[in-house]
Every structure is written in structure tokens, then in C-alpha cells.
CSV table of C-alpha atoms in Angstrom, one decimal:
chain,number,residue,atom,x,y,z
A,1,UNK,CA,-0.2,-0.8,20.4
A,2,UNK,CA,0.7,-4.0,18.8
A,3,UNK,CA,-3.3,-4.6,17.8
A,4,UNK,CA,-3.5,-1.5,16.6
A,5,UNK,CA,-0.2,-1.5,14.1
A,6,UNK,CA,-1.5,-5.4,13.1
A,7,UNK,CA,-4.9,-3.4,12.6
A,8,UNK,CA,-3.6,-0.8,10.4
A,9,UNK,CA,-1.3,-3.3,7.9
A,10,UNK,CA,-4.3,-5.7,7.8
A,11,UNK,CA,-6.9,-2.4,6.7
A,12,UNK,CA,-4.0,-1.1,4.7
A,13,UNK,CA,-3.7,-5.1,2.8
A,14,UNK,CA,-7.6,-5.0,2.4
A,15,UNK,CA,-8.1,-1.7,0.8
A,16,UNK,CA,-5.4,-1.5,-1.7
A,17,UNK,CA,-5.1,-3.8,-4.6
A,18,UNK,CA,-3.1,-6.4,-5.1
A,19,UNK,CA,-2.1,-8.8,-8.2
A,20,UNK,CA,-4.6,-11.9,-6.9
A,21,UNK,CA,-6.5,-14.4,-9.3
A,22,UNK,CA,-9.9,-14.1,-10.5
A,23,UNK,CA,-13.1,-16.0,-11.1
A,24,UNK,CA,-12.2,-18.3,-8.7
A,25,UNK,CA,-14.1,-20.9,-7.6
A,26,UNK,CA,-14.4,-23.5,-5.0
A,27,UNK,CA,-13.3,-26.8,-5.2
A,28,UNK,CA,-12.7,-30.4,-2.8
A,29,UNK,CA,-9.2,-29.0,-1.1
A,30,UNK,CA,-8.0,-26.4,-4.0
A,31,UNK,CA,-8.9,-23.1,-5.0
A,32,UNK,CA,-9.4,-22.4,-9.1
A,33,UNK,CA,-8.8,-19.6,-10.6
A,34,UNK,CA,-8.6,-18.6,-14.4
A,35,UNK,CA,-5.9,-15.8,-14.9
A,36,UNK,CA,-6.2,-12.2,-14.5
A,37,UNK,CA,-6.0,-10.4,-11.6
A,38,UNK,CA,-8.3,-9.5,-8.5
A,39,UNK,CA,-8.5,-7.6,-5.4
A,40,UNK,CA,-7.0,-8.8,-1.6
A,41,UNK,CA,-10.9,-8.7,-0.9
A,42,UNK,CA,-11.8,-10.9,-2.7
A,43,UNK,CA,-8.9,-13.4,-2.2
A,44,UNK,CA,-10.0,-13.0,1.9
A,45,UNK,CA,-13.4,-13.6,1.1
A,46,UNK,CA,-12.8,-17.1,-0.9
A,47,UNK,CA,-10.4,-17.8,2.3
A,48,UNK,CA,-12.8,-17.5,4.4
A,49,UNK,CA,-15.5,-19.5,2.6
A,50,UNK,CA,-13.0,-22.1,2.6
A,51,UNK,CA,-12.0,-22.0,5.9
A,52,UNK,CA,-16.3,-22.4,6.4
A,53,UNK,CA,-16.1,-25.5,4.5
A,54,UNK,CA,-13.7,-27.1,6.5
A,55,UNK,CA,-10.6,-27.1,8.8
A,56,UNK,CA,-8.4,-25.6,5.9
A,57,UNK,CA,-5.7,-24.3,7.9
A,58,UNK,CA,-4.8,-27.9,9.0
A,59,UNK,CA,-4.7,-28.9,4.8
A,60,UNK,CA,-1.1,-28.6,4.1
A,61,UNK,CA,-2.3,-29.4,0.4
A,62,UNK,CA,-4.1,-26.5,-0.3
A,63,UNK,CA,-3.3,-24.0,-2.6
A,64,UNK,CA,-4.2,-22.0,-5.6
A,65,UNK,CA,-4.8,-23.5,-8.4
A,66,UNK,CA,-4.1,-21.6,-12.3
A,67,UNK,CA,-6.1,-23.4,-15.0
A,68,UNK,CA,-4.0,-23.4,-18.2
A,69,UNK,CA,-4.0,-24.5,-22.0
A,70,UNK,CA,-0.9,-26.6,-23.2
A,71,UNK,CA,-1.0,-28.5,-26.1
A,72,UNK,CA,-4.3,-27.8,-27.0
A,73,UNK,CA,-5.6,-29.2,-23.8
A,74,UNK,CA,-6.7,-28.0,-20.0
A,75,UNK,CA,-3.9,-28.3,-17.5
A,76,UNK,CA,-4.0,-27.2,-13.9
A,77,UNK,CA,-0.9,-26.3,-12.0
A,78,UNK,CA,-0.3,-25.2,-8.5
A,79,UNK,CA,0.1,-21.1,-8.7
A,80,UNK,CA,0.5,-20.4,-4.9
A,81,UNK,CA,-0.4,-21.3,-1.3
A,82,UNK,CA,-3.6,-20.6,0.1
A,83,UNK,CA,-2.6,-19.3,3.4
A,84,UNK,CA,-5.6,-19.4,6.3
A,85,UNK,CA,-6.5,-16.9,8.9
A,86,UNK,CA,-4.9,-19.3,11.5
A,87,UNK,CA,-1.9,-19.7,9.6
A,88,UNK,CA,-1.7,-16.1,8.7
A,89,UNK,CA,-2.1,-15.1,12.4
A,90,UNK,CA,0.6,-17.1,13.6
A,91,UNK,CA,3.1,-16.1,11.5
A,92,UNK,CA,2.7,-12.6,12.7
A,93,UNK,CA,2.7,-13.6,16.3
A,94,UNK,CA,6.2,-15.7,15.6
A,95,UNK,CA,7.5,-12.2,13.5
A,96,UNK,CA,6.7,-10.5,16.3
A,97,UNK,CA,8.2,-12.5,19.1
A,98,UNK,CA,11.1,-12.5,16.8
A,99,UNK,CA,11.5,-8.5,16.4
A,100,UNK,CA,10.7,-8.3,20.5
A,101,UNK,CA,13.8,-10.3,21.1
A,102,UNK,CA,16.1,-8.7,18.5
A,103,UNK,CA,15.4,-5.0,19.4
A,104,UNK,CA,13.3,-5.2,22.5
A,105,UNK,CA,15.6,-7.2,24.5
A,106,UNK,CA,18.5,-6.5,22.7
A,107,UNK,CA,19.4,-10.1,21.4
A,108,UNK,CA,21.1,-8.4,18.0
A,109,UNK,CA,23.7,-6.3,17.2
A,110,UNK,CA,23.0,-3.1,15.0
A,111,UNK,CA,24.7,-0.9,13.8
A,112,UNK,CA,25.3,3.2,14.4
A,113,UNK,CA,23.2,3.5,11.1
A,114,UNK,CA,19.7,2.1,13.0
A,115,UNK,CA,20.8,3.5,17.0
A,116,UNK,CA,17.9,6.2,16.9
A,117,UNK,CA,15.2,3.3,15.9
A,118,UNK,CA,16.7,0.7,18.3
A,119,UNK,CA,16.6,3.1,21.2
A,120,UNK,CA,13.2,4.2,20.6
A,121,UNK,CA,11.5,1.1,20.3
A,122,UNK,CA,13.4,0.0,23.7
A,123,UNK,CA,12.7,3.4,25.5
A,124,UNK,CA,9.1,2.5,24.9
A,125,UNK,CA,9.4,-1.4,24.7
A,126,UNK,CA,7.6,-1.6,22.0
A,127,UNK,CA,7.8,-2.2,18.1
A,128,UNK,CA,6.5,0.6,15.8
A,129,UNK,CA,6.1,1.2,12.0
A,130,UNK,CA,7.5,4.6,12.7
A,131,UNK,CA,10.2,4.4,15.6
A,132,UNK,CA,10.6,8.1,16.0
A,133,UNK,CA,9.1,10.5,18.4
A,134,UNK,CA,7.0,12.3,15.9
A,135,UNK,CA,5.0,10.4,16.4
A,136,UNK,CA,3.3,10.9,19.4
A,137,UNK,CA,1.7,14.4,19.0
A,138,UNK,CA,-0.6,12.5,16.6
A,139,UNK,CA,-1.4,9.5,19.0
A,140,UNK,CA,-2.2,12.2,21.5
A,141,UNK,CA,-4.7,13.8,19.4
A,142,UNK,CA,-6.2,10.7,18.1
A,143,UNK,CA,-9.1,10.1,20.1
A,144,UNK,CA,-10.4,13.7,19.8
A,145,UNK,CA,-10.5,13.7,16.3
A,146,UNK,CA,-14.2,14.2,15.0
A,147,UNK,CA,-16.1,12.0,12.9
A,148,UNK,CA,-18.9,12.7,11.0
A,149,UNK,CA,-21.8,11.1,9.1
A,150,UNK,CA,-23.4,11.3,5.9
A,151,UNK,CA,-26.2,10.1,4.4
A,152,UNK,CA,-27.6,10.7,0.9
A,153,UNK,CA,-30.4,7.6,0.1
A,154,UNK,CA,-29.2,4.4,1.1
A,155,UNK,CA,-25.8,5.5,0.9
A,156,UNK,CA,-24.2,6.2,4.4
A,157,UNK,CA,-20.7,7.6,4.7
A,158,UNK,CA,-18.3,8.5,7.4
A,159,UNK,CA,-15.8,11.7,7.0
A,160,UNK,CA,-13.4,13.9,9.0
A,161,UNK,CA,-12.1,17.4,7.8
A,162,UNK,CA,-9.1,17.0,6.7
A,163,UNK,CA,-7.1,21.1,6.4
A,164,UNK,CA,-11.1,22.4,5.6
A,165,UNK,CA,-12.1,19.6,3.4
A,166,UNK,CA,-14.0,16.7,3.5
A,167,UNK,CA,-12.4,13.0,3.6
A,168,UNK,CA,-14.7,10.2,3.2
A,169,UNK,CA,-14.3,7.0,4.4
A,170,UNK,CA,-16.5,3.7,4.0
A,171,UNK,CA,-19.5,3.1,6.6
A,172,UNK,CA,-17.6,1.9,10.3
A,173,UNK,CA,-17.1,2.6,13.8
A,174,UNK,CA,-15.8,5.5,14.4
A,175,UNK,CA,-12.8,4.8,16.4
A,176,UNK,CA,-11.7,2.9,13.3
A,177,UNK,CA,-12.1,5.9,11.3
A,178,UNK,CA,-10.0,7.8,13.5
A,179,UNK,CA,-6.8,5.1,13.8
A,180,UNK,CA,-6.9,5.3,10.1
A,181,UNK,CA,-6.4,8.9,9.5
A,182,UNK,CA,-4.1,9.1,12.5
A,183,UNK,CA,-2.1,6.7,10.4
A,184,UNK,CA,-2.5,8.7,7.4
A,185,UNK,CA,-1.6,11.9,8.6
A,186,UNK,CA,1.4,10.8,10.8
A,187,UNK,CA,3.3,9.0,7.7
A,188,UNK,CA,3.2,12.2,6.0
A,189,UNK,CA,4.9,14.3,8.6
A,190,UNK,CA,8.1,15.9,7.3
A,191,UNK,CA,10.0,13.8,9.9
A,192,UNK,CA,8.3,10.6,8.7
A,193,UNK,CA,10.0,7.8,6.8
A,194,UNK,CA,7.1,7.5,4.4
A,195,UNK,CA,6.6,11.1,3.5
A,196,UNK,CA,5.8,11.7,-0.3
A,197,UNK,CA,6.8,15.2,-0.4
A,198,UNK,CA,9.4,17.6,0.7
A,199,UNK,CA,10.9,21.1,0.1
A,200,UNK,CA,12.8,20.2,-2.8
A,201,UNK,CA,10.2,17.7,-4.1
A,202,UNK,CA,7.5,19.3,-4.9
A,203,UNK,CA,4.4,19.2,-7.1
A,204,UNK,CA,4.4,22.8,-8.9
A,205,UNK,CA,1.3,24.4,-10.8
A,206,UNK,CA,-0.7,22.9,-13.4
A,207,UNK,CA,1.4,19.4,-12.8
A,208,UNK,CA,-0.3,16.2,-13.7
A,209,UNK,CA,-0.9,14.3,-10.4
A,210,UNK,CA,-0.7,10.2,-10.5
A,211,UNK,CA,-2.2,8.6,-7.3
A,212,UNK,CA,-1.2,4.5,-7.7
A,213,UNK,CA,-2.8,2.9,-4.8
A,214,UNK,CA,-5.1,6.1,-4.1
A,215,UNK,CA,-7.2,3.9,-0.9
A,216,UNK,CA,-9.2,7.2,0.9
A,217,UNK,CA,-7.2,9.4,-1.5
A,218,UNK,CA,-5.8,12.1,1.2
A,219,UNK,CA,-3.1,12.4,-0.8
A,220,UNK,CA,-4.7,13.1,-4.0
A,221,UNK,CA,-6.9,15.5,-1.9
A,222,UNK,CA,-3.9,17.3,-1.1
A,223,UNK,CA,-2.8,18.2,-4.5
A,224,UNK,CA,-6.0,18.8,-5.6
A,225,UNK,CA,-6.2,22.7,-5.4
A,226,UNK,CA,-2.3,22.7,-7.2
A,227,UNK,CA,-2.8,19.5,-10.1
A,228,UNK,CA,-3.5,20.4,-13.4
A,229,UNK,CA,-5.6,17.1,-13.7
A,230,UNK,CA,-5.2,14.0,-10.9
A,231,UNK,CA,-5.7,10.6,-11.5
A,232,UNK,CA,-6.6,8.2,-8.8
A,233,UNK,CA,-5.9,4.3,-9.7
A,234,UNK,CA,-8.0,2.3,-7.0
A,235,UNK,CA,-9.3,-1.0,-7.6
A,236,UNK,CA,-11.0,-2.2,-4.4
A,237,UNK,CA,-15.1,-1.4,-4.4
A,238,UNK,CA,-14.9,-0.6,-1.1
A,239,UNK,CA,-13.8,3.0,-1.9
A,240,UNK,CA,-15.3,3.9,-4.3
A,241,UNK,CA,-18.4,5.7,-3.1
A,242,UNK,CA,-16.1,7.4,-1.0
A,243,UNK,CA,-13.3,8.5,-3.5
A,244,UNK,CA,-16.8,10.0,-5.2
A,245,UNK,CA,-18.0,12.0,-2.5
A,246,UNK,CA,-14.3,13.4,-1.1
A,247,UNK,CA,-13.7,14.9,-4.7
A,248,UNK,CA,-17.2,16.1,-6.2
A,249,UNK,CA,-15.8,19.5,-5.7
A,250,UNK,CA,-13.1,18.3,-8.3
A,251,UNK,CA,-15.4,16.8,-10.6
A,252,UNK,CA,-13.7,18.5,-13.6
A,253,UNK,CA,-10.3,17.6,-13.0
A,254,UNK,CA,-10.4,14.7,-11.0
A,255,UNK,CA,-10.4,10.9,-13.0
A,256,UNK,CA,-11.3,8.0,-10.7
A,257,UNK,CA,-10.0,4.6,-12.4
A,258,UNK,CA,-10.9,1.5,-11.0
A,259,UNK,CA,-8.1,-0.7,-12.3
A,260,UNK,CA,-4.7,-2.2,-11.1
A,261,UNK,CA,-1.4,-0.1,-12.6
A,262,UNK,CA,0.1,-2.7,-13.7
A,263,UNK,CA,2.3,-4.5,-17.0
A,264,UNK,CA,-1.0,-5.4,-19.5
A,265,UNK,CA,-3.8,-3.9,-20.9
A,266,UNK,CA,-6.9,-6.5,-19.8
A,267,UNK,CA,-9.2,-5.5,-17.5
A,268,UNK,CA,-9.3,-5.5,-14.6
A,269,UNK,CA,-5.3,-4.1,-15.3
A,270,UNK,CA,-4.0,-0.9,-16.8
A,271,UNK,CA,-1.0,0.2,-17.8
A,272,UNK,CA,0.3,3.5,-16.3
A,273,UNK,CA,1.3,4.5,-20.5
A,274,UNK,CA,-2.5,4.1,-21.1
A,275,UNK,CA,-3.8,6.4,-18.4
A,276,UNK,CA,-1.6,8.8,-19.9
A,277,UNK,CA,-1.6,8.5,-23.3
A,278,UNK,CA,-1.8,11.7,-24.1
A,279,UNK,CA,1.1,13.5,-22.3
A,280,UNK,CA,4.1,14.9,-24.3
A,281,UNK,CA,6.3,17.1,-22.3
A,282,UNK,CA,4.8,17.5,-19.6
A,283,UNK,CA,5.6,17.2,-15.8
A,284,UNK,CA,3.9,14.3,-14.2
A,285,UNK,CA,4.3,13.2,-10.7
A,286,UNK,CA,3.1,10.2,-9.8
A,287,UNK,CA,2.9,8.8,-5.9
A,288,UNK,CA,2.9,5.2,-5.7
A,289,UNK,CA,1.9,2.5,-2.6
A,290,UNK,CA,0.9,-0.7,-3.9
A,291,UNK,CA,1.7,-3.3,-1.9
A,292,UNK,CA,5.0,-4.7,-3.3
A,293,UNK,CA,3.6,-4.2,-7.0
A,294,UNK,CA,5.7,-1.3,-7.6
A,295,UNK,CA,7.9,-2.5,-10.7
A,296,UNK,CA,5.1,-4.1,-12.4
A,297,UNK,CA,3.2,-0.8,-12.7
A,298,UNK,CA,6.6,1.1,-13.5
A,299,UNK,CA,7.1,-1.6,-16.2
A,300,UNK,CA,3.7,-0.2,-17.7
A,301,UNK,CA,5.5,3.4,-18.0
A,302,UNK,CA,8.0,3.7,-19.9
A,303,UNK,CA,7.0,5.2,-22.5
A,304,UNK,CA,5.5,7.7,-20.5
A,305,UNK,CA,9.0,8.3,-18.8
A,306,UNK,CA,10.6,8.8,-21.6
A,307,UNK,CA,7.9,11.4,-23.5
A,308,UNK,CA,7.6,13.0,-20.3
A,309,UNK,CA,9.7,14.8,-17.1
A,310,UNK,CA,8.3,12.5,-14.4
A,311,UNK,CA,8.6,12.2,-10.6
A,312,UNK,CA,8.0,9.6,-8.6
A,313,UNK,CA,7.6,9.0,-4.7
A,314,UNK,CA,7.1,4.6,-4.4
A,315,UNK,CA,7.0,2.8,-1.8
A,316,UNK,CA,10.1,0.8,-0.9
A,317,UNK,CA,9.2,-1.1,2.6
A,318,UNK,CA,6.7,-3.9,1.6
A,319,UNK,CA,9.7,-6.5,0.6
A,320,UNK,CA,13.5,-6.5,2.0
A,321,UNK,CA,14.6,-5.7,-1.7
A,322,UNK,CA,12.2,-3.0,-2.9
A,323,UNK,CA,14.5,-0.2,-2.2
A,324,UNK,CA,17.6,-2.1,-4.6
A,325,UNK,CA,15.4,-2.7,-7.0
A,326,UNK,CA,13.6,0.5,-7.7
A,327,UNK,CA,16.9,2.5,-7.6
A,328,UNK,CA,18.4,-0.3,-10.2
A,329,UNK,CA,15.5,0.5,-12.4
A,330,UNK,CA,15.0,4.1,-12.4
A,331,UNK,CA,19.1,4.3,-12.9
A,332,UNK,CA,18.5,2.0,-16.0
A,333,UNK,CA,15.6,4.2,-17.4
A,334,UNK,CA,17.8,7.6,-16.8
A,335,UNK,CA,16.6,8.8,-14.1
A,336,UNK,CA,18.5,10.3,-10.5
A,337,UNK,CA,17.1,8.6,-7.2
A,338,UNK,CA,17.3,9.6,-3.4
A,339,UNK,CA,16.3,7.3,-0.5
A,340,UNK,CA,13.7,8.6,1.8
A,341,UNK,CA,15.1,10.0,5.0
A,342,UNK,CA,15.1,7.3,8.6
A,343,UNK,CA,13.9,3.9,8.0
A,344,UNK,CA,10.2,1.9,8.3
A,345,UNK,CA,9.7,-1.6,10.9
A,346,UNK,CA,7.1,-2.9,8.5
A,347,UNK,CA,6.6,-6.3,10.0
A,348,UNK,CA,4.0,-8.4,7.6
A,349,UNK,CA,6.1,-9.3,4.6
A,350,UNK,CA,5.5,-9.3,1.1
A,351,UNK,CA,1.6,-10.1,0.6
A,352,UNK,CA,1.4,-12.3,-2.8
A,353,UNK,CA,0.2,-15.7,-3.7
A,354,UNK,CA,3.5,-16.7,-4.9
A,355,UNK,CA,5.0,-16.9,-1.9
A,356,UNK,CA,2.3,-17.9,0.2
A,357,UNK,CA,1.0,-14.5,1.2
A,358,UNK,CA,4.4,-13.9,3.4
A,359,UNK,CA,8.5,-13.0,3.1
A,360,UNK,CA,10.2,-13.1,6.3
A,361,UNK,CA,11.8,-10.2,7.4
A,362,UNK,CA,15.9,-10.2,7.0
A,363,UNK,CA,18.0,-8.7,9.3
A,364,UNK,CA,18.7,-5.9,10.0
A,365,UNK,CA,14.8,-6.0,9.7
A,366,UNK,CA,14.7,-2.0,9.1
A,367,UNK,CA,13.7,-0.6,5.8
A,368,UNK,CA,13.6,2.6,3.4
A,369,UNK,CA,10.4,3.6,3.2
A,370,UNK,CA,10.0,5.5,0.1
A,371,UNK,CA,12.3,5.8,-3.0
A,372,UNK,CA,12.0,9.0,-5.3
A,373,UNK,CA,13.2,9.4,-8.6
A,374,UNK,CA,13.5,12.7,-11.1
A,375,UNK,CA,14.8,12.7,-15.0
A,376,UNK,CA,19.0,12.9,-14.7
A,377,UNK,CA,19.9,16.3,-15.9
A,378,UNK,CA,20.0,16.8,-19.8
A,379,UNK,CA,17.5,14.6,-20.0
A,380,UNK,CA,14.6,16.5,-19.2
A,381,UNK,CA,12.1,17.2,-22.1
């Protein structure tokens, strides 16, 4: 089971976009890269070709390197730490042996507040994302779900059907295929931490859907039939034939934008107030799961708060402060918020350059998985 969870947050890590450098290129024990912003594809494919070059996981010098102009001149300072496949790896393994001893063999005290996940994960002995026993029904069915094949030219596509419809997913084996959307499906259970939606939060008629971090899109897919228009934000190539052939029945109100929601204007960035530009008044509810990048894309919206009622279901789990820090700024911007319901064991850390690609969990390791936010009464528009 443990493969499988490190197999999902790794898939999840690739396919979603993350703030990385750009035009990079290799040099003699650094990594270059010239501002901007790329995708976590393209950072793991640079680390690899390093790690071809050499033994780069045994360079404790090795980092990335931002070229920059001060005083009218080239400098180059260190921007973060390139961190190896090997180095990765065994972080996870020492997380992991680390989580096993506090909850698994009940090394740490916790309180009443986590005694559902704590008894879970030892009735089973061992860790889960979701430590609930929803869960199950769906890792029953898993291996029966069906996957099918397209083709169309050189293109080749894989796709289950998803309530009727069609949900694409980049050429791969199938069993793959089906992990994934027993992943996706399960988070979005009513009982599930990570659940965007419930019966008091829901998209109405005609709304304007936002899907930050859209990856495969199921969600988008949902809200399809209901949205008014839907906007999907996806940088990462890899999805993008897909994202095509899942919504060609949508063609008229569906807006595919390969870009990162983020704080500037400069490709290969957006901001969320550009996308939608041209909304006064209107209710807008906007999902978002970007890896950690959450309050740099909200930073990009304010406007669009403020012209407009918004709604917002973003992740909280991907750092030990997210959840803090999103209620602290939606309160600030005027806006009410409520903490998903049960709590998220995400175990791989904050992905970012910054910090070396990894935050160590804090105890009591357990985390809100979603934070949703709604214009404070009387100040609707």
C-alpha cells in the first residue's frame, strides 16, 4: 500500500504545476536557470540528466543556480537545492519510518482530536492519506474498473467512464490508469477530508467554474453540465491532449489555459484577475490544488474577489501551515472560512526549490485538507 500512496503523491507532483525555474541549462556541478517559472517535469527531467552526468546525489554542492543583473552586471546566486532521486527517495523512507513509529507503534501521544485516524492506521498497520474506512469500498473496486483505448492518428489515449462520460488520461498501463482514478474518486467522497463540495457548498446554475491545478480535469468534468463557462488552468503538456479529448462535448464553454495561476502576468504565469477580467457581479467558484502555491495564485485575485461573490475550495495539506495561512488571508480580504471536515496524512512535504524540494512534517503530523471560503455577509455584490 505504501508503493502505491508514494506512487500517487509522486504522479500527483509530476502532473500538476509547480513554481520551478526555466531555460535551464547544464553546467560543471550547478544547474542555471534564468527566471520565470516551469513545470515539476521539466525540473525531473534536468535532474535526471544530471544525475546521467554524474554521481550528483553524492555533490553536496549542487544546487540551482538564478542568473541575475546587479549593478549593471551578471551575477549568479544560489536559488535552491537540487535534490536527486537518491536523496529524494530516502527522505521519504526516513518520513516514513518516522510516521510508522509515531502512529503505528504508538511512540506519540495524540490527542482525542486525531483518535479516529490513530486507530485506523493501527487497526490496519498501515499509514494512509485518508485514514478512514471510506475508503475501502473504492480499493475493492479498483481492479475491476475498465479501461479503454483511443486512437485518432498518431494520437493514442486511455479513458474510463466516469458517471456516463468519458475521462481521458495520457497513454500508460492500465493498472496505472486505474490507481489514479481510484484516487480521484475516493478524495471526493462526502466522507473524504479532501472533498471540494458539499450540501451547503454548492455550485448553482449558470456559475462560473475555476479549476486551478485542473491535472485529468474530473472535477471540471463534473461541473460541466451545471457551469455557465469553466476554466481549466493546467500547465504540464502532459495533459493536454487529454483535457482536449474529455471536454470536446464542451467545446463552447469550456477554456483550456496552459499557464500557472499565479502573482505576475509573464508567460508562462497568469494571474487569476486576468482569466477573469471580465466578471462584475457574478458568482465564481473557483477549486484550487496546486501543490503548496495556493496564496500566490490568490494573491493574483483580488480584484476579482472584490468585483465578484467568489467561492473557493483550496487545498490546505501540502505544507504544516497552509491551513493558518489561507484562513488569515481570506479573513483579511472579507471573506467567512470553514475547515474541511477529518484531517489528511500527506507525507512528502512541501515540494519547492527553496527548500530543497522537502518540509518535514510537524507533529502532530495530521492536516486539514481543504479550506473554503465564501464573501462575509453584507458583502456580497
Amino acid at each position: 500500500m505504501i508503493e502505491k500512496w508514494s506512487k500517487d503523491i509522486f504522479w500527483k507532483i509530476k502532473n500538476y504545476g509547480l513554481q520551478v525555474c526555466r531555460d535551464v541549462r547544464l553546467f560543471p556541478k550547478r544547474l542555471l536557470c534564468r527566471g520565470g517559472a516551469g513545470t515539476m517535469e521539466q525540473y525531473f527531467r534536468v535532474k535526471y540528466r544530471y544525475e546521467a552526468y554524474g554521481d550528483g546525489h553524492l555533490d553536496k554542492t549542487a544546487g540551482i543556480y538564478k542568473k541575475e543583473q546587479k549593478d549593471g552586471r551578471d551575477v549568479i546566486r544560489k536559488y535552491g537545492q537540487l535534490v536527486t532521486t537518491a536523496s529524494w527517495t530516502a527522505e521519504k523512507q526516513k518520513e516514513k519510518e518516522m510516521l510508522e513509529e509515531a502512529i503505528i507503534h504508538d511512540k506519540k501521544r495524540f490527542s482525542k482530536e486525531y483518535e479516529k485516524e490513530t486507530a485506523y492506521i493501527r487497526n490496519r498497520g498501515e499509514l494512509m492519506l485518508y485514514p478512514y474506512p471510506f475508503t475501502e469500498k473504492y480499493l475493492k473496486k479498483q481492479d475491476s474498473i475498465r479501461v479503454y483505448t483511443w486512437k485518432k492518428g498518431r494520437s493514442r489515449l486511455k479513458y474510463v467512464k466516469h458517471f456516463g462520460k468519458k475521462l481521458f488520461f495520457p497513454e500508460q498501463p492500465d493498472e496505472d490508469i486505474r490507481y489514479q482514478y481510484t484516487q480521484l474518486v475516493m478524495e471526493q467522497d462526502p466522507l473524504s477530508p479532501h472533498v471540494y463540495f458539499h450540501e451547503n457548498f454548492m455550485l448553482e446554475d449558470g456559475d462560473i467554474f475555476v479549476d486551478v491545478g485542473s491535472a485529468e480535469g474530473m472535477i471540471s468534468l463534473d461541473a460541466a453540465e451545471k457551469a455557465g463557462e469553466v476554466y481549466l488552468i493546467e500547465r504540464s503538456e502532459s495533459w493536454n491532449l487529454a483535457l482536449k479529448a474529455t471536454f470536446q462535448k464542451y467545446h463552447d464553454k469550456i477554456h483550456i489555459i496552459r499557464a500557472y495561476a499565479g502573482l505576475n502576468n509573464v508567460s508562462p504565469e497568469v494571474t487569476l484577475d486576468k482569466v477573469l477580467t471580465g466578471y462584475t457581479g457574478k458568482r465564481i467558484f473557483i477549486k484550487m490544488d496546486i501543490e503548496g502555491m495556493e496564496l500566490q495564485a490568490l494573491h493574483g485575485c483580488l480584484k476579482t474577489m472584490k468585483r465578484n461573490d467568489c467561492f473557493f475550495a483550496c487545498a490546505s495539506y501540502h505544507t504544516n501551515t497552509m491551513k493558518d495561512e489561507l484562513m488569515t488571508f481570506f479573513k483579511r480580504n472579507g471573506y467567512e472560512t470553514e475547515a474541511g471536515k477529518g484531517y489528511m496524512l500527506f507525507m512528502h512535504g512541501h515540494m519547492t526549490l527553496e527548500n530543497g524540494m522537502y518540509e518535514r512534517m510537524k507533529y502532530p503530523y495530521f492536516r486539514t485538507g481543504i479550506v473554503r471560503a465564501f464573501k462575509a455577509k453584507g458583502k456580497q455584490g
